[in-house]
Short mmCIF file of C-alpha atoms and ligand atoms in Angstrom, two decimals:
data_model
loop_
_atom_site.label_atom_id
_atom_site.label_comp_id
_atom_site.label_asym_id
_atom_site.label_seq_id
_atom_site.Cartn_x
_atom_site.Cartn_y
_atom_site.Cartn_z
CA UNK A 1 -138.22 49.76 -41.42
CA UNK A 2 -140.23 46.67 -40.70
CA UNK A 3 -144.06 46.72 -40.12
CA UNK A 4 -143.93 44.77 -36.88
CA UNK A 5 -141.39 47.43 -35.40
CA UNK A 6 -143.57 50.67 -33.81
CA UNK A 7 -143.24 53.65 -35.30
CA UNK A 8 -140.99 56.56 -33.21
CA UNK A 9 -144.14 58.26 -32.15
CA UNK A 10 -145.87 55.17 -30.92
CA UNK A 11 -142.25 54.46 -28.67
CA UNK A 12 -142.07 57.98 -27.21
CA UNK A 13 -146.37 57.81 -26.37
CA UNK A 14 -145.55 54.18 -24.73
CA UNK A 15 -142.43 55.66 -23.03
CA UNK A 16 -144.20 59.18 -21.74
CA UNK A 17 -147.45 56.78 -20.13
CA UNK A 18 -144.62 54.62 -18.28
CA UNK A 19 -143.06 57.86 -17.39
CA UNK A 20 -146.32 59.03 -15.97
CA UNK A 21 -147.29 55.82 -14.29
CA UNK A 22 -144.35 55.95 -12.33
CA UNK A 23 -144.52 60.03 -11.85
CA UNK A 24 -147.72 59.20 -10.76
CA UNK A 25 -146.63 56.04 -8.41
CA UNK A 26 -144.01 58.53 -6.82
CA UNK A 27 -146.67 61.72 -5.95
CA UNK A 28 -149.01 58.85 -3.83
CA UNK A 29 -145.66 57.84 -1.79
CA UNK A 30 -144.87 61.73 -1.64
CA UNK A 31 -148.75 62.17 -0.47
CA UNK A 32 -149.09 59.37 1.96
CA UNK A 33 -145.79 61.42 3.47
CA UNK A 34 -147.66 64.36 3.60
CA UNK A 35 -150.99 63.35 5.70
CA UNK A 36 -151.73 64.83 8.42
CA UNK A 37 -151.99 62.56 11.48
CA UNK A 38 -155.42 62.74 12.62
CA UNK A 39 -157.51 63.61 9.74
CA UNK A 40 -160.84 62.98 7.24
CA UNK A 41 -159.10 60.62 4.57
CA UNK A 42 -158.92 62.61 1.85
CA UNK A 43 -159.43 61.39 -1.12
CA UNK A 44 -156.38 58.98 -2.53
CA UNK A 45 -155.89 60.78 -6.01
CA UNK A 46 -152.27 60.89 -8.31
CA UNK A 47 -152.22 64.48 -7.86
CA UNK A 48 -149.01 66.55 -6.97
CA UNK A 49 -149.84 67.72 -2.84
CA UNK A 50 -150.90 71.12 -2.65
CA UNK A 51 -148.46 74.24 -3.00
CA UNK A 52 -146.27 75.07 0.76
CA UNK A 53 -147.47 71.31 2.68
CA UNK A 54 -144.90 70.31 4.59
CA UNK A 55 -143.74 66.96 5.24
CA UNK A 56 -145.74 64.97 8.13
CA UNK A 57 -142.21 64.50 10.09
CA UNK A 58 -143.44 62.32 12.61
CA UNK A 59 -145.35 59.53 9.90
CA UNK A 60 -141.68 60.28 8.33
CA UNK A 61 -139.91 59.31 11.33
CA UNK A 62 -142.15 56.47 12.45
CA UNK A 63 -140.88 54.84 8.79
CA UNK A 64 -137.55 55.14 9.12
CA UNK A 65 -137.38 53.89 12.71
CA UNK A 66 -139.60 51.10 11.87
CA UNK A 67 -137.17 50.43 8.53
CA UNK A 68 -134.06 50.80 10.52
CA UNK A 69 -134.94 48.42 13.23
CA UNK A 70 -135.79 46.07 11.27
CA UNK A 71 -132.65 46.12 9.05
CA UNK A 72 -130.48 46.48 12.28
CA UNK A 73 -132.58 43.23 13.75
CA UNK A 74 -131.18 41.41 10.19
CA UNK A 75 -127.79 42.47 11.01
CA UNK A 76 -127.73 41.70 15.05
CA UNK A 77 -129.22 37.87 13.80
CA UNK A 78 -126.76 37.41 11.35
CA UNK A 79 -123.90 38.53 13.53
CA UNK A 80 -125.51 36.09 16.16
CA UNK A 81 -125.57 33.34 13.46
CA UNK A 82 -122.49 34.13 12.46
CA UNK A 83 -122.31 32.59 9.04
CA UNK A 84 -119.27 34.24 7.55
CA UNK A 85 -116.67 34.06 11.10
CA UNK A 86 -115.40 30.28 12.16
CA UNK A 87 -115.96 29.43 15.95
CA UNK A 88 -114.28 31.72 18.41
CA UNK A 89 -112.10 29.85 20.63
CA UNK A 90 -109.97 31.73 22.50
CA UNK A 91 -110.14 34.71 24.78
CA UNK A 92 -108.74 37.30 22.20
CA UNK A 93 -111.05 36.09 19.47
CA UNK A 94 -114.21 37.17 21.32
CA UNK A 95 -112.21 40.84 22.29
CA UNK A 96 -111.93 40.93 19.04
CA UNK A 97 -115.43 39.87 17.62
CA UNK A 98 -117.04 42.53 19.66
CA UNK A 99 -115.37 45.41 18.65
CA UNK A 100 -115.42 44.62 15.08
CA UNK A 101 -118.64 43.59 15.49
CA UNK A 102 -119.93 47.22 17.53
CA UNK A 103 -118.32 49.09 14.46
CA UNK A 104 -119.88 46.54 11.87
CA UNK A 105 -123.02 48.20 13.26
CA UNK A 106 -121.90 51.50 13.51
CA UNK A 107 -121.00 51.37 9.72
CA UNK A 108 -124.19 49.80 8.82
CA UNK A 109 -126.25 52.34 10.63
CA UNK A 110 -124.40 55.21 9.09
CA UNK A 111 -124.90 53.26 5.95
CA UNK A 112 -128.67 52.61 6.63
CA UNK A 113 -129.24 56.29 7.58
CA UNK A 114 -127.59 57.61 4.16
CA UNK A 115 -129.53 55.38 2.04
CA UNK A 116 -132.97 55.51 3.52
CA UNK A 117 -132.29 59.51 3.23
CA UNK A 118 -131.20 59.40 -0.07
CA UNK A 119 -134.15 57.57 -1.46
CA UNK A 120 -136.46 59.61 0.20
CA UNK A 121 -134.70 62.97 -1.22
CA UNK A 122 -134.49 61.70 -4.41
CA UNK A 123 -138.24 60.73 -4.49
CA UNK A 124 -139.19 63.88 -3.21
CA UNK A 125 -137.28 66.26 -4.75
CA UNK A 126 -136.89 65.18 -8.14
CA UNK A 127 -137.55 66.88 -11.33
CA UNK A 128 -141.22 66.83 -12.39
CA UNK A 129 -141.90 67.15 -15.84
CA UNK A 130 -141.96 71.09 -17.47
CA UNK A 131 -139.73 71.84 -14.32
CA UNK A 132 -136.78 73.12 -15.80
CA UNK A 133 -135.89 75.85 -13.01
CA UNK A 134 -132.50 75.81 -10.89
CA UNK A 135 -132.93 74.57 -7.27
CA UNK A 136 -133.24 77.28 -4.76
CA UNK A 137 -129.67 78.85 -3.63
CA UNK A 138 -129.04 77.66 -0.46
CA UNK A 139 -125.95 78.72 1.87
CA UNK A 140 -124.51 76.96 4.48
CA UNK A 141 -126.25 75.91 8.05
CA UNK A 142 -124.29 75.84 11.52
CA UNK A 143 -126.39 73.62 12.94
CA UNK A 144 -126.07 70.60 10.11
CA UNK A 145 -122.16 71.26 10.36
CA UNK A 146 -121.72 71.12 14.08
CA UNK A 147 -123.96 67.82 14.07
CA UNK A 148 -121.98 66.22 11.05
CA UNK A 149 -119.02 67.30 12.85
CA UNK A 150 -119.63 66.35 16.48
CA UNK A 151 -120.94 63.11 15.56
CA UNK A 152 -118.56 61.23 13.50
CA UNK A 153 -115.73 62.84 15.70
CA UNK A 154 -117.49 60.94 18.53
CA UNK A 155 -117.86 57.97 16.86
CA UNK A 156 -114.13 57.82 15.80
CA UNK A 157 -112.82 58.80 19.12
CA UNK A 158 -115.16 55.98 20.82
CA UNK A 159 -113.19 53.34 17.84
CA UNK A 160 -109.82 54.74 19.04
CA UNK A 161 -110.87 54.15 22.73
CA UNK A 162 -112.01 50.61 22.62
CA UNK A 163 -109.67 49.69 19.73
CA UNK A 164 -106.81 50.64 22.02
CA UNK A 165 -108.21 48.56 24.97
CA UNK A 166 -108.66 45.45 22.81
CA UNK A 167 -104.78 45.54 21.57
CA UNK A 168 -103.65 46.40 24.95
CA UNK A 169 -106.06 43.18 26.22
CA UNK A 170 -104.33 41.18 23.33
CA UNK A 171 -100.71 41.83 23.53
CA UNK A 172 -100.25 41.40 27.36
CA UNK A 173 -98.33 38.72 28.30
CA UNK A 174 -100.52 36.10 30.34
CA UNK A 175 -99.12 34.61 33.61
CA UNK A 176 -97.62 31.00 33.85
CA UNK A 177 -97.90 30.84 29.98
CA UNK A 178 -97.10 28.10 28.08
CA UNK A 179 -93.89 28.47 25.74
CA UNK A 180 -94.11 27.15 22.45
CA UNK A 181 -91.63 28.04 19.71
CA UNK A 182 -92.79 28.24 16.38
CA UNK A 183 -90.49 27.76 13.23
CA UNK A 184 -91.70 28.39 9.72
CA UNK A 185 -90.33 26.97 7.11
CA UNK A 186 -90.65 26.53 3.07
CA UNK A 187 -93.49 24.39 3.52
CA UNK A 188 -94.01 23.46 7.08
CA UNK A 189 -94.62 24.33 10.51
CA UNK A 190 -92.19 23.22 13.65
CA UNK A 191 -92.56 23.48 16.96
CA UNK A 192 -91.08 23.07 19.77
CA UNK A 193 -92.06 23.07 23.66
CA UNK A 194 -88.57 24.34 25.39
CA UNK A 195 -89.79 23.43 28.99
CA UNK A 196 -91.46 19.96 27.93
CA UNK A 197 -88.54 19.22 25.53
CA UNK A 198 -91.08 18.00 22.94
CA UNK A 199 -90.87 18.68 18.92
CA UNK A 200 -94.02 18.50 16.92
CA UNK A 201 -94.74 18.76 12.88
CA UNK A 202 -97.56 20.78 11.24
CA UNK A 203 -99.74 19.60 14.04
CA UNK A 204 -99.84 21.48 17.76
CA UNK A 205 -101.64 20.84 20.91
CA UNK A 206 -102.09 23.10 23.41
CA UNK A 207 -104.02 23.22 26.70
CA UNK A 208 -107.57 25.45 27.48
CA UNK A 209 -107.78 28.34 29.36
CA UNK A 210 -103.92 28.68 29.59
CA UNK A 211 -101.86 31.28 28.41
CA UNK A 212 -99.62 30.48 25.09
CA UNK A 213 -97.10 32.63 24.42
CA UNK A 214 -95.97 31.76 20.45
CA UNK A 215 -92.78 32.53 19.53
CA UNK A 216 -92.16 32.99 16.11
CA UNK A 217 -89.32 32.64 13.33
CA UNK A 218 -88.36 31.04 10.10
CA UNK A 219 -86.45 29.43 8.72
CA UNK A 220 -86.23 30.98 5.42
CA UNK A 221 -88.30 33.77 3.95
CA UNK A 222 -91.50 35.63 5.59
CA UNK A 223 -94.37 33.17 6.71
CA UNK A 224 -97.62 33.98 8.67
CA UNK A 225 -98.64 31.93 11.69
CA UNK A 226 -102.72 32.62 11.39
CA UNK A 227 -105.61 30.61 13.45
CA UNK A 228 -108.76 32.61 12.10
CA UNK A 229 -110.14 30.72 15.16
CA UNK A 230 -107.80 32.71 17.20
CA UNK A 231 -108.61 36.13 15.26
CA UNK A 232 -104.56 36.23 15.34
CA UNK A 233 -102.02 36.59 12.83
CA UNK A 234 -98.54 37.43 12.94
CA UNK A 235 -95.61 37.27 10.57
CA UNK A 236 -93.05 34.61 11.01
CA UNK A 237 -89.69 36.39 10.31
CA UNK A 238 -85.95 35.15 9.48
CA UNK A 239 -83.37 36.21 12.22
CA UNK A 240 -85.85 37.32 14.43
CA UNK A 241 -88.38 36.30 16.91
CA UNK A 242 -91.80 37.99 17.01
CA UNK A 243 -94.46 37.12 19.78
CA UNK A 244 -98.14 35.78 20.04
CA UNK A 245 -100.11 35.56 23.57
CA UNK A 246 -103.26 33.79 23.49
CA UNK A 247 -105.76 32.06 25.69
CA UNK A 248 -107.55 29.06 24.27
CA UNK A 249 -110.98 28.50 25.23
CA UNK A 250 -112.55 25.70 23.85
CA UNK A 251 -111.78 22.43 22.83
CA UNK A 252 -111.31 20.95 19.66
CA UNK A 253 -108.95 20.89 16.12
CA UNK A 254 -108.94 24.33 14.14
CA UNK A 255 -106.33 24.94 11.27
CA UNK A 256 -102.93 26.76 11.29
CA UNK A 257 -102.70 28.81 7.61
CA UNK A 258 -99.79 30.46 6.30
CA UNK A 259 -100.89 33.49 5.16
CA UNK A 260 -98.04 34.96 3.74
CA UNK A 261 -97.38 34.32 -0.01
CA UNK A 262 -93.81 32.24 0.79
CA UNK A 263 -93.54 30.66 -2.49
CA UNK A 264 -95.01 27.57 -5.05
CA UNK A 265 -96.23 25.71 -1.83
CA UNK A 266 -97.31 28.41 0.25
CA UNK A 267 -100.91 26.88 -0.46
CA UNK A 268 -100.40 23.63 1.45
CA UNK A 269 -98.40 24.96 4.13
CA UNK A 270 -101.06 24.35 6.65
CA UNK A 271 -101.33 22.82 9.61
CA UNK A 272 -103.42 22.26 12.86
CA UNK A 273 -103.92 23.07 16.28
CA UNK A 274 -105.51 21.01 19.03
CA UNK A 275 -107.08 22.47 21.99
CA UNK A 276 -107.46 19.97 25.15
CA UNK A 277 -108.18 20.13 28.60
CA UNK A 278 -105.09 20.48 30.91
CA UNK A 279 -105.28 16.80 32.31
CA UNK A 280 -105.08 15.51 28.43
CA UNK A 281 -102.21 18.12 27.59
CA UNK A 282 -100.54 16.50 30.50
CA UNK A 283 -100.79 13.26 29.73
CA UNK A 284 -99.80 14.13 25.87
CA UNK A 285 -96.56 15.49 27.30
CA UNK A 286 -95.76 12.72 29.39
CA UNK A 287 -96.80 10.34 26.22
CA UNK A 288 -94.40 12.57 23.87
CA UNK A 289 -91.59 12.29 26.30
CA UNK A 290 -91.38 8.60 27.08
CA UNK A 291 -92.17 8.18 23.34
CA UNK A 292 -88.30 7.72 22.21
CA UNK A 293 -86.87 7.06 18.80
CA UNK A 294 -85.89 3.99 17.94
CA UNK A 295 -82.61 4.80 16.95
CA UNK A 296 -81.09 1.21 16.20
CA UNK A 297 -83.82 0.89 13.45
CA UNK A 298 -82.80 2.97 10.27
CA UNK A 299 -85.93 3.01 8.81
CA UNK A 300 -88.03 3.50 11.60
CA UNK A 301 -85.80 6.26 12.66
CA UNK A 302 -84.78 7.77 9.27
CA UNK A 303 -89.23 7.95 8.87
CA UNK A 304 -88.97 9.75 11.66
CA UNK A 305 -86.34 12.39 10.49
CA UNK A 306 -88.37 12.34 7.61
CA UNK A 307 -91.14 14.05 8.96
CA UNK A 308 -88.96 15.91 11.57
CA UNK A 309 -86.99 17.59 9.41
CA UNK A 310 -89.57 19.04 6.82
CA UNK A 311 -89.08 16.75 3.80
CA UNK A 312 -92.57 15.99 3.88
CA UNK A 313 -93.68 19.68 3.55
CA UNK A 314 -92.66 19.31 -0.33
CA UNK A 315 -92.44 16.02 -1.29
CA UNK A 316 -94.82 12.74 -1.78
CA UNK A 317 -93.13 9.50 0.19
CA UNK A 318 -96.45 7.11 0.85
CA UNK A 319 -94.56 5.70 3.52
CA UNK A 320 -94.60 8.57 5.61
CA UNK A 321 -97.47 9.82 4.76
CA UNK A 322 -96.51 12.58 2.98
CA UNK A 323 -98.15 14.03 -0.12
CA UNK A 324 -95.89 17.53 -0.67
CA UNK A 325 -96.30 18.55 -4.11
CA UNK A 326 -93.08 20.78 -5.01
CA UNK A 327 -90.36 18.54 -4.97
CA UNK A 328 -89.54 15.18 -6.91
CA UNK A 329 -92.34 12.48 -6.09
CA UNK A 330 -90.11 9.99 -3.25
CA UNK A 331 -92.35 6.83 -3.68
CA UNK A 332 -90.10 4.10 -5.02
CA UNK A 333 -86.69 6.56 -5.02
CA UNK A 334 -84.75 3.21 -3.68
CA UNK A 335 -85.31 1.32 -7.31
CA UNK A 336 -84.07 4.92 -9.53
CA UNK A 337 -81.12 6.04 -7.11
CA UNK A 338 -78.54 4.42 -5.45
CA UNK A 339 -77.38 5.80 -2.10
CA UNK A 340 -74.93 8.07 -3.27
CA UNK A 341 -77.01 10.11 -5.57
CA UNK A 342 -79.75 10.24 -2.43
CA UNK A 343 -76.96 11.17 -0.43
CA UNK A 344 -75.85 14.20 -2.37
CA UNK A 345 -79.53 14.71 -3.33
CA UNK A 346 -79.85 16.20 0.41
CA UNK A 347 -76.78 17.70 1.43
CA UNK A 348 -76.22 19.21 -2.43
CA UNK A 349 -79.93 19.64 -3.81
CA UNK A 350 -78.92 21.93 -6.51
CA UNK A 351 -76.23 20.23 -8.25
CA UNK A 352 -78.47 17.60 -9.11
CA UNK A 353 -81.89 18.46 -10.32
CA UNK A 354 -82.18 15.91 -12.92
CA UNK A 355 -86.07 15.15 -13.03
CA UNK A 356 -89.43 16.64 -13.56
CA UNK A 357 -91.18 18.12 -10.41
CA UNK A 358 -95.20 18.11 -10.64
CA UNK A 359 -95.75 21.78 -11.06
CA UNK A 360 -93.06 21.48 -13.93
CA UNK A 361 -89.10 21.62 -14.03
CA UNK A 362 -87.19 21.23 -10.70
CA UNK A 363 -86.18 24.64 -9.69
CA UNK A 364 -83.02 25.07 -8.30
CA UNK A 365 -82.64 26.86 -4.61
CA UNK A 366 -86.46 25.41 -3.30
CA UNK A 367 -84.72 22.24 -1.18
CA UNK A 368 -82.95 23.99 1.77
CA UNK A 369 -79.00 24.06 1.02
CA UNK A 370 -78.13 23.04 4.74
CA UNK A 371 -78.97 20.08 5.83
CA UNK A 372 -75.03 18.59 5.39
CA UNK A 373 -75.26 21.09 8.48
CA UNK A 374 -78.01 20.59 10.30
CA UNK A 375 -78.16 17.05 9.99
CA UNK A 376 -74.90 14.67 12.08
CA UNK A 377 -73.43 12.09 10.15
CA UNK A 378 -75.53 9.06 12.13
CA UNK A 379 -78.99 11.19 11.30
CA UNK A 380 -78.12 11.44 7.58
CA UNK A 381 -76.75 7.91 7.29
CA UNK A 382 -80.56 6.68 8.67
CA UNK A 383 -82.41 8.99 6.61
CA UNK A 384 -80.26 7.52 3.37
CA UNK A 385 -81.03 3.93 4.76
CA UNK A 386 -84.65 5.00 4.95
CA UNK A 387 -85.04 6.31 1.69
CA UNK A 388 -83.00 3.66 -0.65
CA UNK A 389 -85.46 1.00 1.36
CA UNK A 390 -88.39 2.54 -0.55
CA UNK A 391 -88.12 0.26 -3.77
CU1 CUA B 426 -95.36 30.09 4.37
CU2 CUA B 426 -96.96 30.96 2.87
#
């Protein structure tokens, strides 16, 4: 053993002073506890409080009320602030945001009140040194049962109560509501307005303080139309149509995430909503409608199909503005194919994945199999057109 290391007795003589410092740190806590109210100050001394004192309950309670306020005046700010929750902006959200936010504090009273009591337990009752004695037997107390009983069964029927009233307030149907069909697809959001006969991509406007009623499908496999401005979330199913009712309150652009895993692009398969006032959602419509295709112009109108049609959800084409990441990279495709191989490219993706897709070898069954269906003959031609122009 080294000289500069102390020797075992030195350790244990350091270690039993910082065991008595803090013994002693613990009995002043224990006495100031014990005080009575109105009282000469006795003298502050590190001494154990005398044999049978009872706890001053009241200096006790004065504590933990002052404690707990102040804790539950950090929580009420920060739910006020709000750091952690986006804007609220629609009717349901702020349903929502209360209740969660009336059992946040619930929890984190409960929480507070265990804690705090556990301290002070452990600081009062723990062992002092030479105490090597069993706690005193203690049997049970009907008093402590029917309160830890009555209490949280109280708590848990008021949560059933109000939780029940919220999804009741959330799932029923608004009057006069807007329709808007929403169609998921491997990597891409559609919709469509069935009374205003307009078709949007990845981006969606809607009017304020209007009901929406969503509905939802896919294409493919199981997406998740979620606006955490919204608070709402529902699954996007193939071969069936699920519903969404909401009430947008204020204006402005919040995000549309898919938030069911859906595959290697399920990560950009995002879009955006757009709240406006009625007057603008009007006008939009009446913009959207008027706003024809220019179907005698292939490119313009195969650009269009382009974007209708979902291509850019996975693949890069500068010209449309599309930067999709899973499929082959489209910039320039005029100069490598020629319009046969483009041609079959779309209507027979698998039987000819030839090249190297960014996250790594093409993979066969990612490109939708269909669109020699969905597609007419004119709509294909144009999108052909469109896509051998980009040399
Ligand atoms: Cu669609 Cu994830």
């Amino acid at each position: 053993m080294s000289e500069s290391h102390p020797s075992p007795v030195q350790q244990s003589t350091a270690g039993t002073s910082r065991r008595r410092a803090l013994g002693n740190f613990l009995d002043r806590i224990d006495a100031w506890g014990r005080e009575p109210l109105i009282s000469p100050r006795p003298v502050r001394q590190a001494a154990p409080p005398p044999q049978g004192s009872r706890p001053n309950v009241f200096r006790w309670a004065v504590f933990a009320v002052v404690v707990f306020g102040l804790l539950i005046g950090i929580g009420a700010l920060f739910t006020l602030i709000n750091p952690l929750m986006p804007l609220a902006a629609a009717r349901e959200a702020t349903a929502i945001d209360t209740l969660f936010n009336f059992m946040l504090g619930i929890a984190a009273a409960i929480f507070l009140l265990v804690q705090i009591t556990l301290l002070y337990l452990a600081i009062r009752y723990r062992r002092r040194s030479g105490d090597n004695e069993d706690g005193d037997p203690i049997e049970g107390n009907n008093a402590l049962e029917i309160v830890w009983t009555v209490i949280p069964a109280a708590i848990v029927l008021t949560l059933a109560i109000l939780s029940y009233r919220t999804f009741v307030n959330v799932r029923t149907a608004g009057r006069e509501a807007l329709v808007i069909e929403v169609t998921g697809r491997q990597f891409q959001w559609q919709f469509y307005y069935p009374e205003e006969d307009v078709r949007t991509v990845d981006v969606l406007r809607v009017p304020a303080n209007r009901p929406i009623n969503f509905r939802l499908t896919s294409q493919d496999m199981v997406h998740s139309f979620w606006v955490p401005n919204f608070r709402l979330k529902r699954d996007a199913m193939p071969g069936m149509i699920t519903d969404m009712w909401v009430t947008a309150t204020a204006v402005g652009k919040y995000p549309i995430v898919c938030a069911e895993l859906c595959g290697a692009g399920h990560d950009t398969m995002r879009g955006s909503i757009e709240v406006v006032s009625r007057t603008d959602f009007s006008a939009w419509v009446e913009a959207e409608k008027t706003k024809a295709v220019d179907t005698s112009d292939p490119i313009a109108y195969g650009r269009s199909l382009f974007v209708k049609h979902g291509c850019s959800g996975c693949h890069t084409l500068t010209d449309a503005k599309a930067v999709g990441q899973i499929g082959p990279n489209l910039d320039g495709i005029g100069s490598r194919a020629d319009r046969d191989f483009i041609h079959h490219s779309i209507v027979n993706p698998n039987a000819v994945i030839t090249e190297k897709c960014p996250t790594g070898p093409c993979q066969a069954n990612l490109m939708p199999q269909n669109f020699g269906q969905i597609l007419t003959e004119a709509e294909l031609n144009a999108l052909v057109t469109y896509l051998y122009s980009q040399k």
